[in-house]
PDB file of C-alpha atoms in Angstrom:
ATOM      1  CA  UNK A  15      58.259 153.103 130.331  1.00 58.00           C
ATOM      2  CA  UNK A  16      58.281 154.302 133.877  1.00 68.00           C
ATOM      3  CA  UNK A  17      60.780 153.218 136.510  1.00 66.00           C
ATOM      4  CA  UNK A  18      57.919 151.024 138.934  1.00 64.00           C
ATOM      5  CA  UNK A  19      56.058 149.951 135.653  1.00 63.00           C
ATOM      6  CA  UNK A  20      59.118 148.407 134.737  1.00 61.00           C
ATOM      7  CA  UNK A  21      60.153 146.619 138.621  1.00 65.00           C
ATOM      8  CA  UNK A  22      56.480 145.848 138.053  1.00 58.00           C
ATOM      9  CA  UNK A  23      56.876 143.769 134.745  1.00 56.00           C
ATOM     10  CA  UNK A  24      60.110 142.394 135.458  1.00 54.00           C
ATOM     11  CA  UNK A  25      58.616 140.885 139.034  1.00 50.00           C
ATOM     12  CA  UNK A  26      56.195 139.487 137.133  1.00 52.00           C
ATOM     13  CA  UNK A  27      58.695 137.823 134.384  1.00 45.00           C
ATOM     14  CA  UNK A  28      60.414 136.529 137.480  1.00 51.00           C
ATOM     15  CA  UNK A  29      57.621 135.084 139.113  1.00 48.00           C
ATOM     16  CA  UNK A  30      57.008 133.148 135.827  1.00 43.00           C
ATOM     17  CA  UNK A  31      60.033 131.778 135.434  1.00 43.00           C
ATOM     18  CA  UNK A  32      59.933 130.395 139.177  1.00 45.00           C
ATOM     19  CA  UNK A  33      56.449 128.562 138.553  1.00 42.00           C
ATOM     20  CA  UNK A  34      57.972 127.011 135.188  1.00 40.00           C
ATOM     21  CA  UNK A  35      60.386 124.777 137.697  1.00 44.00           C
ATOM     22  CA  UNK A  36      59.024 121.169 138.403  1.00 46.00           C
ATOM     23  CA  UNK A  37      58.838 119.961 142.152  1.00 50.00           C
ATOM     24  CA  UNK A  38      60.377 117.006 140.550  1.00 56.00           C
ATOM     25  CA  UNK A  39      63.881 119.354 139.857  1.00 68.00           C
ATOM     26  CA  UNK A  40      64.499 120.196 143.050  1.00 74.00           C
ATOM     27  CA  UNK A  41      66.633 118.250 145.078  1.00 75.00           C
ATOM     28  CA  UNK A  42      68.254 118.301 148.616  1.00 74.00           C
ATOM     29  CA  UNK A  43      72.071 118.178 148.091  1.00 77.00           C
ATOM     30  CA  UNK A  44      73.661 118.785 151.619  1.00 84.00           C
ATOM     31  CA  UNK A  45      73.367 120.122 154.588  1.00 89.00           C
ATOM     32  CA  UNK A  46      75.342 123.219 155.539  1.00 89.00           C
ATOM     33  CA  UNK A  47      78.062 123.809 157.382  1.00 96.00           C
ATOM     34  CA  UNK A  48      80.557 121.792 156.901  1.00 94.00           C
ATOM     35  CA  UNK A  49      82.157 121.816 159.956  1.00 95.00           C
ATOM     36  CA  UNK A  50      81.653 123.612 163.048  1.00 97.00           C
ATOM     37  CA  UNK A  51      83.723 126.112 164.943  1.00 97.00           C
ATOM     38  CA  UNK A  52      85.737 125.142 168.335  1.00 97.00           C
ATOM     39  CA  UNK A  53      83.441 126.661 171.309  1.00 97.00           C
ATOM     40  CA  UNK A  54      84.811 127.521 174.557  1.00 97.00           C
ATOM     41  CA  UNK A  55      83.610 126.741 178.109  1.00 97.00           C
ATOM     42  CA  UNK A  56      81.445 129.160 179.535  1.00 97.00           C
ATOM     43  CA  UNK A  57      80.884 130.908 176.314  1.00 97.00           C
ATOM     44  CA  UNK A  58      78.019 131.660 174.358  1.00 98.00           C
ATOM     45  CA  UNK A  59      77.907 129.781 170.827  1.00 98.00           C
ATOM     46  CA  UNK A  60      75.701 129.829 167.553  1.00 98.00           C
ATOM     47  CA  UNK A  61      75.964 127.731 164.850  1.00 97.00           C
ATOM     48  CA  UNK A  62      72.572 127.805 161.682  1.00 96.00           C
ATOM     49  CA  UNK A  63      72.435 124.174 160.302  1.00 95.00           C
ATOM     50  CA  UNK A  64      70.875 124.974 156.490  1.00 87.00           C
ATOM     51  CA  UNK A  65      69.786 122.606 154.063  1.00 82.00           C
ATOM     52  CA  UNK A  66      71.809 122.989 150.074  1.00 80.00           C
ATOM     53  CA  UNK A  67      69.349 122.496 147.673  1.00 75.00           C
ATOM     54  CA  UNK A  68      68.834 122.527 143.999  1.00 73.00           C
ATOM     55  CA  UNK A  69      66.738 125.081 141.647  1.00 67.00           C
ATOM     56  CA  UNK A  70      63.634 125.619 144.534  1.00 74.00           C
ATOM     57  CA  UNK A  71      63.269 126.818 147.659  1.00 70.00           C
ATOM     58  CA  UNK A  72      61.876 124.251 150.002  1.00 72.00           C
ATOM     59  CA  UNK A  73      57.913 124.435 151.465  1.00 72.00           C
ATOM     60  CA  UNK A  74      59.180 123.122 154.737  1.00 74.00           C
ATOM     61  CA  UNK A  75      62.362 121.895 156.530  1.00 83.00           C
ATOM     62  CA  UNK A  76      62.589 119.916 159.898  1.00 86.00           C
ATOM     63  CA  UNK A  77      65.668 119.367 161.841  1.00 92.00           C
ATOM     64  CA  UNK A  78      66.871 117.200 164.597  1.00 95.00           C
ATOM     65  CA  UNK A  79      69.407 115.559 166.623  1.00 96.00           C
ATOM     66  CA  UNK A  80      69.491 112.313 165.493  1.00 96.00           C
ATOM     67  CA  UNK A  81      72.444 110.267 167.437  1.00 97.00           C
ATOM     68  CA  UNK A  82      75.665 111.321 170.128  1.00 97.00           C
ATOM     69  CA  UNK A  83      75.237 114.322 172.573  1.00 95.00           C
ATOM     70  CA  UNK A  84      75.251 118.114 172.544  1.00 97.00           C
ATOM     71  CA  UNK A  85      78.036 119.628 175.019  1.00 97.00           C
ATOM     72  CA  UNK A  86      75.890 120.643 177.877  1.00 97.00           C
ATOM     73  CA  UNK A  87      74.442 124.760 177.704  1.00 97.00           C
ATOM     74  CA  UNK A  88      73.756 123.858 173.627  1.00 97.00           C
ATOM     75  CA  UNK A  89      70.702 123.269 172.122  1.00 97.00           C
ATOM     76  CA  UNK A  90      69.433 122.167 168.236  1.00 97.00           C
ATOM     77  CA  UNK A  91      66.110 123.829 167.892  1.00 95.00           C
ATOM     78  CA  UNK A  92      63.789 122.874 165.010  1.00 90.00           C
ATOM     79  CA  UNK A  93      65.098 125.864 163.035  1.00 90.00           C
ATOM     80  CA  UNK A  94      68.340 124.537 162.494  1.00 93.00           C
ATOM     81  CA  UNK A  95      70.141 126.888 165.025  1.00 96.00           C
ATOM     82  CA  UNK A  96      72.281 125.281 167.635  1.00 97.00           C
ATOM     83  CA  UNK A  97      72.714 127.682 170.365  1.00 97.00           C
ATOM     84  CA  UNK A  98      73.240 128.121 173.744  1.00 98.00           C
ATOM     85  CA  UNK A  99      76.333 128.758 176.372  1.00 98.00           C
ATOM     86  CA  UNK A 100      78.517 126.210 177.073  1.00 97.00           C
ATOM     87  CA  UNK A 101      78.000 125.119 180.661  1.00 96.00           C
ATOM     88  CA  UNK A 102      81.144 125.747 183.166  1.00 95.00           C
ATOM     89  CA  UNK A 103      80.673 121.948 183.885  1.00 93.00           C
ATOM     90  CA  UNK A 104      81.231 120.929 180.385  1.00 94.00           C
ATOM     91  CA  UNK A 105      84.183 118.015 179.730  1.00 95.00           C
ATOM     92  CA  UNK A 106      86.711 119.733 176.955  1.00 96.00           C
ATOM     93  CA  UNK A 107      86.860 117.246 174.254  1.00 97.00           C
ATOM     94  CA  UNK A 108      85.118 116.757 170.612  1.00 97.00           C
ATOM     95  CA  UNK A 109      81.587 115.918 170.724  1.00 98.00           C
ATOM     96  CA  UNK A 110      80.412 114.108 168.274  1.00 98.00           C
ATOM     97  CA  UNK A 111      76.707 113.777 167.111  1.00 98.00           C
ATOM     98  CA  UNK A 112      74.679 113.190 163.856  1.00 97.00           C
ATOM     99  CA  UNK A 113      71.665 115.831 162.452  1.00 96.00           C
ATOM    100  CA  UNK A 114      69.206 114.361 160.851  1.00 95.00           C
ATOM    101  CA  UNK A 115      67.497 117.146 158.248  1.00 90.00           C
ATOM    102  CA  UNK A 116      64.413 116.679 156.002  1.00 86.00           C
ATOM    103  CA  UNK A 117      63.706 118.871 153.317  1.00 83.00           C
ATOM    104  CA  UNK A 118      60.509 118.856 151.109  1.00 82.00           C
ATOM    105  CA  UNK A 119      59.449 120.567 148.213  1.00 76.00           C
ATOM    106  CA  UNK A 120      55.674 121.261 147.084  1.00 72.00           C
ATOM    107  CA  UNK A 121      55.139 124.611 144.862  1.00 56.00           C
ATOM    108  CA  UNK A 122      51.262 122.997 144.030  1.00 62.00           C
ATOM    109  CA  UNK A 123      49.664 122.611 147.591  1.00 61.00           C
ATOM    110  CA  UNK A 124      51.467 124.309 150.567  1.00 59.00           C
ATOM    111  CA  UNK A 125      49.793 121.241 153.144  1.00 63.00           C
ATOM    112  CA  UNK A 126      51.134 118.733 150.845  1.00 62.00           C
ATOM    113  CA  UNK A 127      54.859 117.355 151.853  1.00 63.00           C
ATOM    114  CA  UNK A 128      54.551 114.219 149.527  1.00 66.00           C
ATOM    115  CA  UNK A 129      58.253 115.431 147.656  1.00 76.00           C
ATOM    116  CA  UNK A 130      60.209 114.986 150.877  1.00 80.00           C
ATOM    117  CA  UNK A 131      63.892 113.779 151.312  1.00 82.00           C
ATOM    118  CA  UNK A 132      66.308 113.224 154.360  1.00 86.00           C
ATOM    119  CA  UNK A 133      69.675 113.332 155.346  1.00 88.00           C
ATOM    120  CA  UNK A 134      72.031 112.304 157.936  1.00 94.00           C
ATOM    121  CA  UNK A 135      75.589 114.233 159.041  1.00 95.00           C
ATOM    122  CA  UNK A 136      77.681 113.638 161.372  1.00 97.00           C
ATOM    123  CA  UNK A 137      79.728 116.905 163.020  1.00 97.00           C
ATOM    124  CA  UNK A 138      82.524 116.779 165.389  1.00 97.00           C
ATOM    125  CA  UNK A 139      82.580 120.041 167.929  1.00 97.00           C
ATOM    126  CA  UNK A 140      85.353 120.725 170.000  1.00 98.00           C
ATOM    127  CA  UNK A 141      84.988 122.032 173.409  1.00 97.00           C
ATOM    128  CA  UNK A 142      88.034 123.966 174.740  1.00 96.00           C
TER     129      UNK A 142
END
């Protein structure tokens, strides 16, 4: 057996497998990271909020700040990326705010987000 026949069969296996797993399997565990890295005044910063799931790969995944304040210069864009620079006027201390995350799961119909779970965490960012 040729070398792409065989890439060829074993995407296919693969692809199988990955339509044998239930929507009703897959579960939203945590959201990623833990915690966040000290930024500095007047310096850029980037920080990817992800969502830790079980066995699939969610259809869609929405993000926001739910509760507290940002240090000014940052912002949490639907993506999950906070990013920005911190602003010279910034207070140094720990910020503290909550993400709110919602995951959902559909393999059947991409425009249906019936399978959908949320979660809260709260993140501390210090601002030296």
């Amino acid at each position: 057996m040729n070398k792409s026949k065989l890439i060829y069969n074993l995407l296919i296996l693969i692809s199988s497998l990955i339509l044998l797993v239930s929507c009703d399997e897959c579960k939203f565990e945590n959201i990623t990271p833990d915690d966040l890295p000290t930024a500095k005044i007047n310096s850029n910063y980037n920080v990817m909020f992800r969502e830790k799931t079980t066995v699939c790969t969610p259809s869609r995944v929405n993000i926001w700040l739910n509760s507290g304040d940002l240090p000014p210069g940052l912002t949490l864009y639907p993506n999950g990326e906070l990013k920005g620079k911190i602003s010279a006027n910034a207070e140094t201390k720990v910020y503290n705010f909550t993400i709110k995350m919602e995951v959902c799961f559909n393999s059947n119909n991409p425009n249906d987000y019936s399978n959908c779970s949320s979660l809260t965490k709260g993140y501390a960012l210090k601002v030296e």
